[in-house]
Short mmCIF file of C-alpha atoms in Angstrom, two decimals:
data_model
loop_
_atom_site.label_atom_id
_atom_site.label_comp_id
_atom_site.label_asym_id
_atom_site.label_seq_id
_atom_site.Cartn_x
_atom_site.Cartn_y
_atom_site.Cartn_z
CA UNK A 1 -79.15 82.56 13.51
CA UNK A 2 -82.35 80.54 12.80
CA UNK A 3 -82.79 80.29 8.60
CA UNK A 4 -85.60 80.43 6.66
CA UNK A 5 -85.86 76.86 6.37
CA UNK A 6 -86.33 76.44 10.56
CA UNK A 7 -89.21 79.13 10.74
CA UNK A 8 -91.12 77.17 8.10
CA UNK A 9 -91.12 73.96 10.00
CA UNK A 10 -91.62 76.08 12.74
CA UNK A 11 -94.61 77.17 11.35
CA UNK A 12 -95.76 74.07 9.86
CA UNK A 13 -95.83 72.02 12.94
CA UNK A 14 -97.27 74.81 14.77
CA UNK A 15 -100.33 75.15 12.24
CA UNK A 16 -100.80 71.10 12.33
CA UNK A 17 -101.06 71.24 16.02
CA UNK A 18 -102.99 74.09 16.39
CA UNK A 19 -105.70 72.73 13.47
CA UNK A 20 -105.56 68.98 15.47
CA UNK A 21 -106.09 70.87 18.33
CA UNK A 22 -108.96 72.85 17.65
CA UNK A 23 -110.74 70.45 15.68
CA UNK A 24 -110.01 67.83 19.03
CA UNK A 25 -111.23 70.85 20.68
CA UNK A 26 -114.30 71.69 18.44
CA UNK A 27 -114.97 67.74 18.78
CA UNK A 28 -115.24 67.56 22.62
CA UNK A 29 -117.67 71.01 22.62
CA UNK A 30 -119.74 69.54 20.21
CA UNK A 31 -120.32 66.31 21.61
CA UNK A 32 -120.63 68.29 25.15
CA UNK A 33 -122.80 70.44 23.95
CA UNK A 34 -125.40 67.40 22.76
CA UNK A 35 -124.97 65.89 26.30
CA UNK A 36 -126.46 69.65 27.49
CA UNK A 37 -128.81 69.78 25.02
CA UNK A 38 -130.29 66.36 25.91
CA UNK A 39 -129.96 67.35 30.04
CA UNK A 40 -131.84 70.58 29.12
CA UNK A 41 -135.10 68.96 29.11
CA UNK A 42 -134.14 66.50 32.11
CA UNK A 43 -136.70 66.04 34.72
CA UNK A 44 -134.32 66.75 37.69
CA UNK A 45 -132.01 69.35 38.29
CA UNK A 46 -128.29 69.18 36.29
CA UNK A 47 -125.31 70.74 37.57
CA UNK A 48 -122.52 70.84 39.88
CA UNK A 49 -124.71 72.06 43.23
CA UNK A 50 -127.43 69.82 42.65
CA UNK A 51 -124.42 67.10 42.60
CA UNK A 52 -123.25 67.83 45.71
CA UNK A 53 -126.69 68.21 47.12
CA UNK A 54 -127.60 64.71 46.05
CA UNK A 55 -124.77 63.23 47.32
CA UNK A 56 -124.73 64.64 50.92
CA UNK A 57 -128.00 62.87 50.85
CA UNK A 58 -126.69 60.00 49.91
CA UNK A 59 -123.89 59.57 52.06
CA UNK A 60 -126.04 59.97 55.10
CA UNK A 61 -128.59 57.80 53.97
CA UNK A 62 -125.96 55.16 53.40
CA UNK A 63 -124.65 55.12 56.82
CA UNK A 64 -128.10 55.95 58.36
CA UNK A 65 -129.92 54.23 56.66
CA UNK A 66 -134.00 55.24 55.28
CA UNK A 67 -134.20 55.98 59.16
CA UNK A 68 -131.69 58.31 59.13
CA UNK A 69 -132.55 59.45 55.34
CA UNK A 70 -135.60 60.65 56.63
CA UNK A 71 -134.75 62.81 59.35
CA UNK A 72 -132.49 64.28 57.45
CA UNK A 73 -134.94 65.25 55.04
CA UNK A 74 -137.69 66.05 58.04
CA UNK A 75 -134.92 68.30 59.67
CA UNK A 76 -134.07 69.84 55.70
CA UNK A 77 -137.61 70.60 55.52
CA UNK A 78 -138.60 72.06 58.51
CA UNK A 79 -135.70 74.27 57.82
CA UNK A 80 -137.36 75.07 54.44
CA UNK A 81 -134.30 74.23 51.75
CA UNK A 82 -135.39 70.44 51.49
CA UNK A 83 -134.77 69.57 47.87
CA UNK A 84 -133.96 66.03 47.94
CA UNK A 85 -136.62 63.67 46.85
CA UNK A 86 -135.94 59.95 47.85
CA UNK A 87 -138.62 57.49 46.44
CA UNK A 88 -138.34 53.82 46.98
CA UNK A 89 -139.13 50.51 45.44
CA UNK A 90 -142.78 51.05 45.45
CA UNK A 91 -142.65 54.74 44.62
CA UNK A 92 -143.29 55.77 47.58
CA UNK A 93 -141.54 59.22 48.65
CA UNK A 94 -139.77 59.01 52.21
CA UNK A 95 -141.90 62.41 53.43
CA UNK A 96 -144.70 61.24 50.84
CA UNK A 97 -144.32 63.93 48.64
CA UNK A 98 -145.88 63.76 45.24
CA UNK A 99 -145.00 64.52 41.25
CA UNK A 100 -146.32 65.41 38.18
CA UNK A 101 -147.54 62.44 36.57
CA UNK A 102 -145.01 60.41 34.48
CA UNK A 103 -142.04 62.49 35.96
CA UNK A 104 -140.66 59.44 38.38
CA UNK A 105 -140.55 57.34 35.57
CA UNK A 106 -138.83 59.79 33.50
CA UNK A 107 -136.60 60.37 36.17
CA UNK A 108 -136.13 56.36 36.38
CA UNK A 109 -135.28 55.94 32.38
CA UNK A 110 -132.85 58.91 32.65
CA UNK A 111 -130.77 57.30 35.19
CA UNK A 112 -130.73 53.96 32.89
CA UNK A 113 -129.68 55.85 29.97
CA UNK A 114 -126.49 58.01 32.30
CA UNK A 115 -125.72 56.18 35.16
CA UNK A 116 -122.74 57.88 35.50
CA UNK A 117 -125.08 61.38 36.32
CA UNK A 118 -123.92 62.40 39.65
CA UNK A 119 -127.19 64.36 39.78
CA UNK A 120 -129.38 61.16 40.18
CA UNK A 121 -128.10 58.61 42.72
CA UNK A 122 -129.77 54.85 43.64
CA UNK A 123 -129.16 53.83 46.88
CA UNK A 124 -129.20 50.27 48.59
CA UNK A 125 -129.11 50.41 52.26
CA UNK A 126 -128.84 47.53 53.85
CA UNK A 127 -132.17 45.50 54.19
CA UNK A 128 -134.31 48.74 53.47
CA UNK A 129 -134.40 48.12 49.21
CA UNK A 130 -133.04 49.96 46.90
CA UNK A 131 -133.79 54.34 46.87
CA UNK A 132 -133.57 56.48 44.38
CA UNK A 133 -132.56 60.13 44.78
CA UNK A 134 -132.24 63.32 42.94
CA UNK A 135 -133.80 66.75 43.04
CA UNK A 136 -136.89 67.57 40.78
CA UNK A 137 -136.64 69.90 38.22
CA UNK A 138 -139.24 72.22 39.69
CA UNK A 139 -138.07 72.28 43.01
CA UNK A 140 -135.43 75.66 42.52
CA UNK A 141 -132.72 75.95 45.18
CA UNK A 142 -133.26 78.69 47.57
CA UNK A 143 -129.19 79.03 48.19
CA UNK A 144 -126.49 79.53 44.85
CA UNK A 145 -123.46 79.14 47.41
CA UNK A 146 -124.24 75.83 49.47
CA UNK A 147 -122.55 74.91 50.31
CA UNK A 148 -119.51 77.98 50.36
CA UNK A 149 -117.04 77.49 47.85
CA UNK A 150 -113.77 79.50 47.22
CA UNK A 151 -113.05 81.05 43.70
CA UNK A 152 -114.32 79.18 40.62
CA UNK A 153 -111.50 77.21 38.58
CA UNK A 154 -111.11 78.43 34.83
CA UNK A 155 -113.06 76.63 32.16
CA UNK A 156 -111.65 73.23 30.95
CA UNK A 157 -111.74 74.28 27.80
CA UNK A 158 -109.90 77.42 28.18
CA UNK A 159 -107.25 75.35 30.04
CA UNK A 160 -107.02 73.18 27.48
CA UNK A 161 -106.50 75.50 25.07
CA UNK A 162 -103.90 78.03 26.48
CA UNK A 163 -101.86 74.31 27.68
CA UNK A 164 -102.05 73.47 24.01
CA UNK A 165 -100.99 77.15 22.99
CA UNK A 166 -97.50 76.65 24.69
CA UNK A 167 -97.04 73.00 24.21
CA UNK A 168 -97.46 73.43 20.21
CA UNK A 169 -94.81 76.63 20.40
CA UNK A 170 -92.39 74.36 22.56
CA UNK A 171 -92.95 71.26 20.24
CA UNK A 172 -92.94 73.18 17.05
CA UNK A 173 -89.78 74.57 18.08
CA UNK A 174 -88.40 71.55 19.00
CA UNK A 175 -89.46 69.97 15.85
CA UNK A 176 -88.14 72.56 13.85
CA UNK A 177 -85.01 72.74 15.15
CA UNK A 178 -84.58 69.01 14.72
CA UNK A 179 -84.75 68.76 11.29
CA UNK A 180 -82.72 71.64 10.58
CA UNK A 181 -79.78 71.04 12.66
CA UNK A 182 -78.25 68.06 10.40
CA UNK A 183 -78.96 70.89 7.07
CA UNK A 184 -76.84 73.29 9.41
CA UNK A 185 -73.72 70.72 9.31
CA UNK A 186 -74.38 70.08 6.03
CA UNK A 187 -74.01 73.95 5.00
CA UNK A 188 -71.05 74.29 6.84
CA UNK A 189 -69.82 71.02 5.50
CA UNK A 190 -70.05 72.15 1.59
CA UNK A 191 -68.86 75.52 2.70
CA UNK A 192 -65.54 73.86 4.14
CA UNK A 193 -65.10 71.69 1.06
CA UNK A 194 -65.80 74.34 -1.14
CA UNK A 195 -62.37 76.13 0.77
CA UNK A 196 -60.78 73.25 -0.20
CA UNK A 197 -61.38 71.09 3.19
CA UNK A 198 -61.79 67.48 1.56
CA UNK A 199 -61.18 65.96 5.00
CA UNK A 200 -64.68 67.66 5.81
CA UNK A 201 -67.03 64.54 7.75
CA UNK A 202 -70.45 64.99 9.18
CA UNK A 203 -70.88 61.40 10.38
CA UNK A 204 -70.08 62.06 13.90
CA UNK A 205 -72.18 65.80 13.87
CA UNK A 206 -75.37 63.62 12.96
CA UNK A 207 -75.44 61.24 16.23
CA UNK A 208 -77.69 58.35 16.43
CA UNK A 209 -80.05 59.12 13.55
CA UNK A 210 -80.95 56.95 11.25
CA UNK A 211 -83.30 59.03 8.96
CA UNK A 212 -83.26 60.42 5.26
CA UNK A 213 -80.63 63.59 6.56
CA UNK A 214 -78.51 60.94 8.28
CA UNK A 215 -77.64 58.93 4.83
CA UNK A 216 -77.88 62.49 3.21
CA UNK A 217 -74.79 62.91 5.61
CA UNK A 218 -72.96 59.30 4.78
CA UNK A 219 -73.74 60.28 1.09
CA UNK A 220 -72.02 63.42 1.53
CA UNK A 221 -68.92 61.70 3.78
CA UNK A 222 -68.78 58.93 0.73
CA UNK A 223 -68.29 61.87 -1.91
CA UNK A 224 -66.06 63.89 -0.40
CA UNK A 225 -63.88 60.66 0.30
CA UNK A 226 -63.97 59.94 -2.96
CA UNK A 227 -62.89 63.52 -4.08
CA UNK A 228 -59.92 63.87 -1.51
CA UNK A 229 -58.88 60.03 -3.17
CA UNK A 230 -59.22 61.58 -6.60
CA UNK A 231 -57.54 64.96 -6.03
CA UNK A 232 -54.93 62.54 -3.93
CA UNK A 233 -54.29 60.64 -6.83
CA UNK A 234 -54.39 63.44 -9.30
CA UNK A 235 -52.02 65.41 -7.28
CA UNK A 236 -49.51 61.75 -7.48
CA UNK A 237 -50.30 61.60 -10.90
CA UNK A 238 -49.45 65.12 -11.74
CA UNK A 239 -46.21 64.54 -9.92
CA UNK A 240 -45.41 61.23 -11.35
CA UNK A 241 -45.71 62.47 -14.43
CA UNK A 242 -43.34 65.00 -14.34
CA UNK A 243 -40.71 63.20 -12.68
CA UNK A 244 -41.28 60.59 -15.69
CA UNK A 245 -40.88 63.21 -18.55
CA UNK A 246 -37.92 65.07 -16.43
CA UNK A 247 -35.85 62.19 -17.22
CA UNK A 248 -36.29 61.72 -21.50
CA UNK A 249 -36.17 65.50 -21.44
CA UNK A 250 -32.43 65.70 -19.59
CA UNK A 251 -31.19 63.00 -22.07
CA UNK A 252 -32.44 64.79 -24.81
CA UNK A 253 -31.10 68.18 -23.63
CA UNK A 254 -27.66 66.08 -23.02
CA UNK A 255 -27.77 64.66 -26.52
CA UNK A 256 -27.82 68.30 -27.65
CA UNK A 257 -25.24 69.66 -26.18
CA UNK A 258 -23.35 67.20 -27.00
CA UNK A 259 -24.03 67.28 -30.33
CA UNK A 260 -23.08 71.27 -30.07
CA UNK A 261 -19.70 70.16 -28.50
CA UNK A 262 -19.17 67.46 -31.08
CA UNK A 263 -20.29 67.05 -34.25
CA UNK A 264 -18.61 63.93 -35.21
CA UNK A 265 -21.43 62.30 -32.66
CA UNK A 266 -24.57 63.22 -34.55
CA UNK A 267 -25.13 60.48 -36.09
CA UNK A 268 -25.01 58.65 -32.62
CA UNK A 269 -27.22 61.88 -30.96
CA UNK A 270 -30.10 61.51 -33.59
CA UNK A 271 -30.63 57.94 -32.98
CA UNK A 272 -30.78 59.20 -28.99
CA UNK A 273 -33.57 61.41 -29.76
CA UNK A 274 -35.12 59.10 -31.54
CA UNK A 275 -35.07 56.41 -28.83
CA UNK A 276 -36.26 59.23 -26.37
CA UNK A 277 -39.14 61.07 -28.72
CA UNK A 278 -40.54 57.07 -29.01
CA UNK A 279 -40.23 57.07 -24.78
CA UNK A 280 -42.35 59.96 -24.65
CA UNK A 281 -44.54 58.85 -27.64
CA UNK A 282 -45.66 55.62 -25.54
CA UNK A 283 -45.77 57.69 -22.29
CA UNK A 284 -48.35 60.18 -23.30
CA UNK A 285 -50.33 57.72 -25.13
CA UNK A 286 -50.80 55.75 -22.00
CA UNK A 287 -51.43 58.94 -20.03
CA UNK A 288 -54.27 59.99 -22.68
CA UNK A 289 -55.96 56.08 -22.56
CA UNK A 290 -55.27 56.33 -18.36
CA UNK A 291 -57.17 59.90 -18.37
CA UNK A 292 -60.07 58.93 -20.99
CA UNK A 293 -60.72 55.31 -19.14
CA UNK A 294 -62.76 57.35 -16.45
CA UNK A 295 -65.18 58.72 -18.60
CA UNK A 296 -65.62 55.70 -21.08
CA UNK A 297 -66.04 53.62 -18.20
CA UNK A 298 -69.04 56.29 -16.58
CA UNK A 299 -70.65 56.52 -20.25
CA UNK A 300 -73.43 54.36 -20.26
CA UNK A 301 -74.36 54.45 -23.63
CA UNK A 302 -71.83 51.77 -25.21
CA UNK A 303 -72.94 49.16 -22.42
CA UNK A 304 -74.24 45.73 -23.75
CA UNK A 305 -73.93 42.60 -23.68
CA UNK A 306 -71.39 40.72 -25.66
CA UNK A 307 -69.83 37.48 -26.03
CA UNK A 308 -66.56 37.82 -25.13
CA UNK A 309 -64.61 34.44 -27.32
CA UNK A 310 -64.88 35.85 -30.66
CA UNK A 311 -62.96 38.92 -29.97
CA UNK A 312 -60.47 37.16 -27.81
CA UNK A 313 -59.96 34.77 -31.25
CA UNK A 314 -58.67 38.60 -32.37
CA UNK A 315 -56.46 39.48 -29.54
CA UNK A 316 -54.70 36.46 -30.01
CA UNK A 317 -53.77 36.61 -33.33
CA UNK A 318 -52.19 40.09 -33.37
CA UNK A 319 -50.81 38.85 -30.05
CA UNK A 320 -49.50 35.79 -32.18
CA UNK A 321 -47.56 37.93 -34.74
CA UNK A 322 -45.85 39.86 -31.85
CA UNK A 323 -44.78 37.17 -30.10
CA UNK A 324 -43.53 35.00 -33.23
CA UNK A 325 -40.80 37.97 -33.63
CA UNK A 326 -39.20 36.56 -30.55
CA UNK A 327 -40.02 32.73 -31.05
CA UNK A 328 -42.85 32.98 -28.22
CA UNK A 329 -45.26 30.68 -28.08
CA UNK A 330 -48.64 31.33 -27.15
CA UNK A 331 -51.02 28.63 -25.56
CA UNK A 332 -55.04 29.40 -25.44
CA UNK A 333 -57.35 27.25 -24.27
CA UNK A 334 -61.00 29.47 -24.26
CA UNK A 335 -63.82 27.31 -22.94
CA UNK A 336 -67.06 29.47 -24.90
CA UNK A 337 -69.12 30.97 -24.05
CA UNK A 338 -68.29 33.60 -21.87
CA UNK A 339 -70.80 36.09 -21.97
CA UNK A 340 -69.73 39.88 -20.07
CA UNK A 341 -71.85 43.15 -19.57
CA UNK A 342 -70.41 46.17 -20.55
CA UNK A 343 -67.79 48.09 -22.74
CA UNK A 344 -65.71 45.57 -25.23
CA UNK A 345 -63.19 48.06 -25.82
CA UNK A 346 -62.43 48.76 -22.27
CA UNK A 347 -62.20 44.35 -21.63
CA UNK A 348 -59.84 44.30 -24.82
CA UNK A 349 -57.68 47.41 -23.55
CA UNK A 350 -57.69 45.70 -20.20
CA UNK A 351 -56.37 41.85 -21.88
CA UNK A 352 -54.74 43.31 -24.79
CA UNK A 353 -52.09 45.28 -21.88
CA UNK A 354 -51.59 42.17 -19.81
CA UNK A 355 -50.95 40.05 -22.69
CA UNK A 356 -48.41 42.36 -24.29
CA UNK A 357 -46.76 42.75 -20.68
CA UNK A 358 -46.76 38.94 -20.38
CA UNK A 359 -45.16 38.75 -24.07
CA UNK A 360 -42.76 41.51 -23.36
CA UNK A 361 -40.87 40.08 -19.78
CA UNK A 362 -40.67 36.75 -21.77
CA UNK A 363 -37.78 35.57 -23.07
CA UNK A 364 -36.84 34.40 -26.66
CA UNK A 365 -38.05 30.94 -27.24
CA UNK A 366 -40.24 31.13 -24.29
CA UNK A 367 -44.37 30.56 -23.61
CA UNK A 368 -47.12 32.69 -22.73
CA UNK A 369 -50.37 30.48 -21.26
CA UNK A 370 -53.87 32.29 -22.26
CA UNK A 371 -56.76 30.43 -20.58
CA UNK A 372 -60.74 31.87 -20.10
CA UNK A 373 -63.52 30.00 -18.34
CA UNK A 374 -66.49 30.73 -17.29
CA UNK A 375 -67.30 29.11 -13.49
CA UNK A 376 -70.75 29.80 -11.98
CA UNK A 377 -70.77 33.95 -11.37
CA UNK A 378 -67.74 34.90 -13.08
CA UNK A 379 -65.51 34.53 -15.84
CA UNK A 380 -62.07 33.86 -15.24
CA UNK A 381 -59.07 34.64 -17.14
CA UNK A 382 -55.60 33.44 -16.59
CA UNK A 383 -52.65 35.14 -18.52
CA UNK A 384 -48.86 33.44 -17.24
CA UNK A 385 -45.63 34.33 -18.96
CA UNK A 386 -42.28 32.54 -17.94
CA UNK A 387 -39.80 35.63 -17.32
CA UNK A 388 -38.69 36.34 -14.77
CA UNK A 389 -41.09 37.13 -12.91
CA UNK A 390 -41.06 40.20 -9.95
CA UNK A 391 -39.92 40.59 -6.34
CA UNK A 392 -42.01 39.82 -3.45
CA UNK A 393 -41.83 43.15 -1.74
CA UNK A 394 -42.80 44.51 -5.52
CA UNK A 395 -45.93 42.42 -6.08
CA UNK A 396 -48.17 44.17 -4.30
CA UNK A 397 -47.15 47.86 -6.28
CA UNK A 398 -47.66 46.28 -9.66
CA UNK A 399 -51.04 48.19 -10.56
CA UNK A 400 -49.42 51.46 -9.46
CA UNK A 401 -49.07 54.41 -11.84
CA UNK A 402 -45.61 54.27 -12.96
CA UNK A 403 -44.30 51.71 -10.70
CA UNK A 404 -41.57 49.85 -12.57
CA UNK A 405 -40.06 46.82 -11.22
CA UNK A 406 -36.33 45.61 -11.20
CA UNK A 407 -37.43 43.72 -14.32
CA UNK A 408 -39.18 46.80 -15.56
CA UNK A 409 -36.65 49.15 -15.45
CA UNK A 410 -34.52 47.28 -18.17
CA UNK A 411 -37.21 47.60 -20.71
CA UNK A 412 -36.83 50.91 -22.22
CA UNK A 413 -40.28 51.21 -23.93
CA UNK A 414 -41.85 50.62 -20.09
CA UNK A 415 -43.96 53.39 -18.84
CA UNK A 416 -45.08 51.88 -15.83
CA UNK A 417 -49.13 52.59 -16.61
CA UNK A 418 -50.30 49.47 -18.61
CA UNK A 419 -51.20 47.11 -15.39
CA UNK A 420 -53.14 50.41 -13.98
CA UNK A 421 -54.86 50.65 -16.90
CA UNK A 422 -56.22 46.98 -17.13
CA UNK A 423 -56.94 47.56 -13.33
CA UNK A 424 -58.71 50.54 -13.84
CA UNK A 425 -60.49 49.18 -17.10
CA UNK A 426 -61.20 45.66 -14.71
CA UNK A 427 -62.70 47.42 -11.84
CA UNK A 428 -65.01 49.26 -14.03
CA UNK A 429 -66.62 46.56 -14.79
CA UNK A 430 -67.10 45.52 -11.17
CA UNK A 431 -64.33 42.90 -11.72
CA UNK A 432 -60.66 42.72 -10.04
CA UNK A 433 -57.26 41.42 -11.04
CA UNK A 434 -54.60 39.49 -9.36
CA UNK A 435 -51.09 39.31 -9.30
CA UNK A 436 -49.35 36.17 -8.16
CA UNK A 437 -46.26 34.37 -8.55
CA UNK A 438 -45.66 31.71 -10.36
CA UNK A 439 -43.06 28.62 -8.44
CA UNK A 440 -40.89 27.83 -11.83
CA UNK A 441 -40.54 31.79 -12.64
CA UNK A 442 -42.59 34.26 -14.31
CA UNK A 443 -45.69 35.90 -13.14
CA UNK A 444 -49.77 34.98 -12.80
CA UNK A 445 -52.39 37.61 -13.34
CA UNK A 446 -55.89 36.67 -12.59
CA UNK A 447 -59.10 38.95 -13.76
CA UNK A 448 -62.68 38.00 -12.67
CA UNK A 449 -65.40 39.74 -14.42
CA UNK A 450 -69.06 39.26 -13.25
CA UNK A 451 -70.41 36.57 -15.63
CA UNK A 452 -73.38 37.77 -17.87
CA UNK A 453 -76.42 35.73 -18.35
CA UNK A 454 -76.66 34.41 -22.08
CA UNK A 455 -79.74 35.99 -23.53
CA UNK A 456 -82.81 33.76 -24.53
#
């Protein structure tokens, strides 16, 4: 079923080529119509017979010669349809018939102006000069069929016409049903997303084109990639975040019942809930900063451009004071300026979780190095604790919601989402983090964040 949208190309192209077409067409009459008008007054006779006429003549008086001119014009004559006047060099008629005055040479300038006139022909026998022939414009043919022809052709410009008729209907169609084709994938496209199809592609439907529909088509492929990722990861999320409140919940309900079964152990029970209510506590605060990241990173309102030192000068300090509680010590070395585009908060949220990760899988008595630089288009930061470090096979699920290492799991307050949420917070900002091990123990992260041009 054709749409509304294919019947107005339709009609579109179809009105272009049928205005270009008569206006070509108008053109052509016109300018034919001032080659009659200036033939009307002509002092010979115009038109197809007189053409063929002319050049019967000719042809004989080519291979015969003025000799054989002659006779044919004698025998043409004394048959009474001689029309054919053939005057020389010298003006001089072949039978010596005569004209009204000033009519040879007006025959003469006519065939300089068209000498393309079929009606007028010069011919140069061989060693007899040069003759010219053509048919006076007083002279009126006796016969209208000489000679016999069969059934007269239809007018050029009718021709023309009806041909561009049906070529405009088959191009307009043709046209029409071009452009719309790619809109008809990409209707049935958002119709199978909207069922819930996220797999839905129209790459392949589009073919070779390269046009405006054919990146309207990639654009489309792009989002609805990126929505089956997001629901993907929703959907993980969702699940991972059940499975990670299942498990505080079943202590607590444990803790309970056995407080129900034994009194004596409430004490011991309260300080349980405690521990897990605190669990929870720091799990849905990181969920709320995870699920608010996305918008503060896509709100470009709070975007500038900020040096980045003085507020690392901050995170160190409070950093500092944490880390002193264990006898950690913290070595920064900050080579200002280091000037970033964006959202502070979201850079601080992203350092601030490393950092306290780094401080947290240290051990007592231990060091955390802190080191930012700024080298030609980015600025790097470098944050290496000395713990333990993590697993080969576990390196590369670091930045995973959730994902706890063997380390990990020991740490009770762990919930597994502050390296996602300097990852997310990093690649906001067009930047990306690293994980790598360290040879002596503990573990590397890198960030790189596009570096900012200072402003004058």
């Amino acid at each position: 079923m054709m749409g509304r949208l294919f019947w107005k190309f339709f009609f579109a192209f179809l009105l272009a080529l049928l205005i270009a077409g008569l206006g070509v067409g108008t053109t052509m009459w016109l300018h034919q119509e001032q080659i009659n008008q200036r033939l009307t007054d002509a002092p010979i006779q115009i038109g197809k017979l007189a053409s063929i006429i002319v050049s019967d003549a000719a042809d004989i008086g080519q291979y015969g010669g003025a000799q054989g001119l002659r006779q044919y014009l004698t025998d043409q004559q004394q048959n009474g349809v001689a029309r054919v006047y053939a005057f020389d060099d010298n003006d001089q008629e072949l039978l010596g018939r005569d004209l009204e005055d000033g009519q040879l040479d007006a025959v003469r300038q006519l065939y300089d102006k068209v000498p393309h006139l079929r009606s007028i022909r010069l011919l140069t026998p061989e060693s007899d000069g040069s003759l010219l022939l053509f048919i006076p414009a007083n002279v009126v043919a006796p016969l209208n069929d000489y000679p016999p022809h069969g059934p007269k052709p239809p007018k050029p410009l009718i021709t023309l016409m009806i041909a561009g008729i049906f070529s405009g209907l088959f191009f307009s169609a043709f046209l029409a049903w071009w452009f719309t084709k790619p809109i008809r994938h990409l209707r049935g496209a958002f119709q199978a997303v909207a069922k819930g199809q996220l797999a839905t592609r129209i790459g392949p439907a589009m073919g070779r084109r390269k046009d405006e529909l054919a990146e309207l088509g990639r654009h489309f492929d792009d989002m609805t990639a990126k929505l089956e990722n997001l629901v993907s990861a929703q959907r993980n999320l969702l699940h991972d975040v059940s499975h990670e409140l299942r498990s505080p919940l079943a202590r607590v309900q444990a803790a309970i019942g056995l407080a129900e079964q034994r009194p004596e152990k409430t004490p011991e029970v309260m300080a349980r809930l405690e521990k897990e209510s605190e669990r929870m506590d720091y799990l849905i605060g990181d969920l709320l900063n995870l699920s608010r990241l996305d918008s503060l990173a896509a709100d470009k309102a709070e975007q500038a451009l900020f040096e980045l030192s003085p507020l690392l000068d901050e995170l160190l300090d409070d950093a500092r004071y944490e880390a002193n509680l264990s006898q950690i010590t913290i070595t920064a070395n900050i080579l200002a300026p280091l000037w970033l585009y964006g959202k502070p908060v979201l850079i601080l949220r992203a350092l601030e979780n490393v950092l306290r990760n780094a401080i947290k899988f240290t051990p007592e008595n231990g060091a955390v190095l802190f080191q930012a630089e700024a080298i030609e288009k980015h600025v790097i930061i470098h944050i290496q604790d000395s713990g333990p470090g993590v697993k080969a096979d576990e390196l590369q699920h670091l930045f995973t919601p959730f994902f706890k290492g063997e380390q990990g799991r020991e740490h009770q307050t762990s919930t597994g989402l502050g390296l996602t949420i300097a990852e997310r917070a990093v690649k906001a900002h067009r930047g990306e983090i690293i994980a790598k091990h360290v040879d002596k123990g503990g573990l590397h992260i890198e960030i790189r964040l596009p570096n900012a041009k200072r402003p004058d």
